[in-house]
Amino acid sequence: MAEQAPGVEQLMEMFQKLWNPMAFPLPSMFQPTLDPAEVEKRIADLQVVKNWLEMNLNLLQMSIKTLEMQKSALDTLHETARAASRSGHADQ
């Protein structure tokens, strides 16, 4: 049996997945939302997501800075140990 060509609904679903992979409720191109309350609700929902993402970004940046400081401290400690080792060998 031959495969059927994808229908309009399947194409729209595919485009929805491409344009909106997280499946946030977005109005379709052909049926825009006309209710101002619904638009305000969607704006509020997206603001919550934006704030959550910004918080996670800030936590990630703090983690990176902490690891960079830890690496710098360890590098300094190792360099100090090497310098002490070299000066100890030179005195003998």
XYZ file of C-alpha atoms in Angstrom:
92
model
C 0.000 0.000 0.000
C 1.410 3.397 -0.977
C 2.039 5.957 1.740
C -0.270 8.933 1.708
C 1.152 12.417 1.402
C 1.052 14.276 4.718
C -2.164 16.205 5.195
C -2.438 19.857 6.049
C -2.929 19.027 9.726
C 0.263 16.969 9.808
C 2.185 19.760 8.084
C 0.855 22.342 10.547
C 1.806 20.051 13.437
C 5.309 19.652 11.998
C 5.719 23.424 11.604
C 4.404 23.944 15.136
C 7.087 21.550 16.443
C 9.786 23.351 14.445
C 8.756 26.839 15.516
C 7.774 25.927 19.055
C 9.741 22.857 20.236
C 8.929 23.498 23.911
C 5.191 23.330 23.062
C 4.359 26.687 24.613
C 0.806 27.600 23.694
C 1.251 29.962 20.759
C -1.550 31.119 18.520
C -1.456 29.675 15.043
C -0.745 31.866 12.041
C -4.288 31.372 10.784
C -6.174 31.817 14.048
C -4.665 34.678 16.051
C -5.931 35.202 19.568
C -8.444 38.028 19.717
C -9.203 37.901 23.435
C -7.088 40.520 25.297
C -7.317 38.497 28.528
C -5.833 35.462 26.768
C -3.016 37.596 25.336
C -2.282 39.029 28.802
C -2.267 35.511 30.270
C 0.180 34.333 27.623
C 2.404 37.357 28.206
C 2.391 36.630 31.944
C 3.191 32.946 31.324
C 6.097 33.826 29.058
C 7.375 36.394 31.576
C 7.446 33.640 34.210
C 9.440 31.413 31.848
C 11.796 34.312 31.029
C 12.382 35.009 34.735
C 13.039 31.308 35.389
C 15.541 31.167 32.537
C 17.280 34.343 33.740
C 17.524 32.908 37.262
C 19.069 29.715 35.896
C 21.450 31.744 33.748
C 22.553 33.719 36.812
C 23.099 30.509 38.783
C 25.115 29.062 35.903
C 27.247 32.214 35.680
C 27.863 32.087 39.447
C 28.909 28.442 39.185
C 31.325 29.265 36.376
C 32.841 32.177 38.327
C 33.187 29.989 41.427
C 34.987 27.276 39.459
C 37.244 29.872 37.819
C 38.183 31.233 41.267
C 38.777 27.691 42.531
C 41.016 26.948 39.534
C 42.940 30.181 40.071
C 43.472 29.354 43.751
C 44.645 25.826 42.905
C 46.996 27.147 40.198
C 48.455 29.615 42.697
C 48.846 26.895 45.315
C 50.607 24.579 42.856
C 52.867 27.382 41.627
C 53.779 28.289 45.213
C 54.589 24.642 45.970
C 56.779 24.420 42.858
C 58.605 27.626 43.762
C 59.181 26.375 47.324
C 60.412 23.056 45.973
C 62.871 24.763 43.604
C 64.193 27.086 46.316
C 64.576 24.109 48.681
C 66.687 22.256 46.088
C 68.807 25.332 45.432
C 69.670 25.782 49.121
C 71.015 22.239 49.500
